[in-house]
Amino acid sequence: MLKTLYSKIAVLITVVTTLMGLAIAVSGYALMRQYHEEVTQKLNAPIADYIARQYQFSQVEDLQATLDALAALAMTVNPSVEIYLLDASGRILSHVANDNPIRRQQVALAPVEHFIARDARQATLGRQPPLYGTDPRSIDGDKTFSATRITLPNGAPGYLYAILGGKTYDTIASDLLSSYIAKIALLLLVSILLTSLLISLLSVRFITQRIGRLLATMQGFTRNDFVAEPADPNAFLPDDEIYRLYLEYDAMASRISAQFDSLKNMDRLRKELISNVSHDLRTPVATIQAYTETVQAKRRTLDDGQLASHLSTIENSCLRLSRLIDDLFELSRLETGHIEPRREVFSILELVYDIVQEFSLCARDKGVTLYTPATHRNIQVFADVQMIQRVLQNLIRNALCHCPSGGKISITLEEDHHHVYVCVSDTGCGIDDKDLPYIFNRYYQSDDTPHKDRTTSGLGLSIVRGILELHQSRIGVRSQVDQGSDFFFHLPAVP
């Protein structure tokens, strides 16, 4: 029953409202009674002094007849008044109390003295709370009273003590609890409490409904394999903590969805990598094994030319295997962020000359011409020289793989005040537009590529992209089928 936030808050509000209603009713009744007693005491405060001035008790011969006359007089002023004559110690000498039994014969004099002293200061009477004195008709009860000092018939000092709300007052007050006014007040109180309860429950319902919508959105997110579905932001208005919580959740869900997609993509790439690596490793290993077994089995029947050919094939397979392992290791370091460029100032022109010299023999064997930059000015950049060397090597090697005999590969350098722009161009087979977005993916190779070089690892362009990203640069490409390709990037220049 109390499993929802709304039900718990609703029960709590109902209990608190009920307790508040009871507290208001009880405290209201007590305060109203005290207010009435205070008004009664302030209105009837002079009654004892008035009676004492009307009757000189020191000259009275028949005390009881005087008290009966006093009772008649007091009844005309306040029907609930009970009059007592006290001696100097507070003992009751005589009384007029409508035949109600006396249960205490002694009246405490401290409140009486306080009342007489306060009554003498009329200027401050309005700021004083009501005083309560001993009620002789009750075993332990107190009542508001009026009192004054008198001289008794025997000349001894005494007090005239008047209880302002006797048994008659109590009876009338009890009857008022069931009066029309009391019923109206109770009905008004209940109406106010019920209205407050209804407004509170509706307000809580409005708030918890928005929390419920947010919960449903979050549950849908988890049930939908962490794919964030768009929700209506207006369902969480107005702009408060709940709405801002939704905005934070929406941003968090978007990031989680993106990361989840990235993880799924990485898992797919991992599986593809394992598959491709297994295949690429199996090919040179199988070649090495086959030719090694052939050499061992026919070493006595093979002539020098055949033996050299077999050993050359084994060497090429070892080189391809070594290059594949090196590329895998470097790509892994780049993707895991375990490598940082060691930047320094160096001449990019000298680096280009060195790399062209490195590939000149391979290019000559394939019938491809390598062109170096036309400029002879010493152009310097601020980068990791070994990483940029690897970038240029991979780009030239990639160009050689796709450039037929008679083709051309050129490297150009351009600079401005902030960057040096490097471009590696070839006149090879080119790249189709549908393949351009994927050529930097690992092992990607178009089915339309006419020349597939199995001596490469298929990771060269992925390594190029990773290295340039570490240098806050990007590799770009322009290509047309059967006309060639241009790969270009920029590096920070040194003035």
mmCIF file of C-alpha atoms in Angstrom, residues 323-324 326-328 330-331 334 351 355-356 358-359 386-402 409 411 424 426 439-440 453 455-468 475 487 489:
data_model
loop_
_atom_site.group_PDB
_atom_site.id
_atom_site.type_symbol
_atom_site.label_atom_id
_atom_site.label_comp_id
_atom_site.label_asym_id
_atom_site.label_seq_id
_atom_site.Cartn_x
_atom_site.Cartn_y
_atom_site.Cartn_z
ATOM 1 C CA ARG A 323 55.780 -5.215 -40.200
ATOM 2 C CA LEU A 324 52.342 -6.487 -39.207
ATOM 3 C CA ASP A 326 55.052 -3.629 -35.425
ATOM 4 C CA ASP A 327 51.967 -1.950 -36.867
ATOM 5 C CA LEU A 328 49.645 -3.758 -34.480
ATOM 6 C CA GLU A 330 51.983 0.861 -32.577
ATOM 7 C CA LEU A 331 48.262 1.096 -33.353
ATOM 8 C CA LEU A 334 47.966 4.967 -30.166
ATOM 9 C CA LEU A 351 63.073 14.506 -43.409
ATOM 10 C CA ILE A 355 62.343 9.257 -46.801
ATOM 11 C CA VAL A 356 62.396 9.720 -50.603
ATOM 12 C CA GLU A 358 64.675 5.369 -48.548
ATOM 13 C CA PHE A 359 61.923 4.500 -51.053
ATOM 14 C CA GLN A 386 59.949 9.835 -35.504
ATOM 15 C CA MET A 387 56.154 9.923 -35.610
ATOM 16 C CA ILE A 388 56.090 12.281 -38.616
ATOM 17 C CA GLN A 389 58.643 10.038 -40.306
ATOM 18 C CA ARG A 390 56.257 7.125 -39.809
ATOM 19 C CA VAL A 391 53.383 9.190 -41.257
ATOM 20 C CA LEU A 392 55.322 10.010 -44.424
ATOM 21 C CA GLN A 393 56.561 6.431 -44.778
ATOM 22 C CA ASN A 394 53.055 5.033 -44.539
ATOM 23 C CA LEU A 395 51.650 7.558 -47.019
ATOM 24 C CA ILE A 396 54.410 6.886 -49.581
ATOM 25 C CA ARG A 397 54.136 3.153 -49.097
ATOM 26 C CA ASN A 398 50.357 3.405 -49.581
ATOM 27 C CA ALA A 399 50.900 5.468 -52.751
ATOM 28 C CA LEU A 400 53.367 2.894 -54.119
ATOM 29 C CA CYS A 401 50.830 0.113 -53.514
ATOM 30 C CA HIS A 402 48.232 1.836 -55.689
ATOM 31 C CA ILE A 409 54.391 10.300 -56.540
ATOM 32 C CA ILE A 411 55.572 15.495 -52.034
ATOM 33 C CA VAL A 424 51.534 13.392 -50.744
ATOM 34 C CA ASP A 426 50.029 10.022 -56.610
ATOM 35 C CA ILE A 439 39.859 4.237 -45.879
ATOM 36 C CA PHE A 440 41.295 5.148 -42.457
ATOM 37 C CA ASP A 453 49.220 -5.497 -52.072
ATOM 38 C CA THR A 455 52.787 -7.170 -48.310
ATOM 39 C CA THR A 456 51.208 -4.369 -46.290
ATOM 40 C CA SER A 457 49.503 -4.774 -42.922
ATOM 41 C CA GLY A 458 46.372 -2.791 -43.811
ATOM 42 C CA LEU A 459 46.947 -0.585 -40.762
ATOM 43 C CA GLY A 460 49.088 2.158 -42.283
ATOM 44 C CA LEU A 461 46.398 4.816 -42.746
ATOM 45 C CA SER A 462 44.903 4.081 -39.298
ATOM 46 C CA ILE A 463 48.338 4.721 -37.782
ATOM 47 C CA VAL A 464 48.659 7.941 -39.791
ATOM 48 C CA ARG A 465 45.347 9.216 -38.447
ATOM 49 C CA GLY A 466 46.262 8.294 -34.859
ATOM 50 C CA ILE A 467 49.652 10.024 -34.995
ATOM 51 C CA LEU A 468 48.248 13.219 -36.507
ATOM 52 C CA ILE A 475 44.580 13.790 -42.332
ATOM 53 C CA PHE A 487 46.725 13.016 -48.843
ATOM 54 C CA PHE A 489 47.887 17.420 -43.298
#
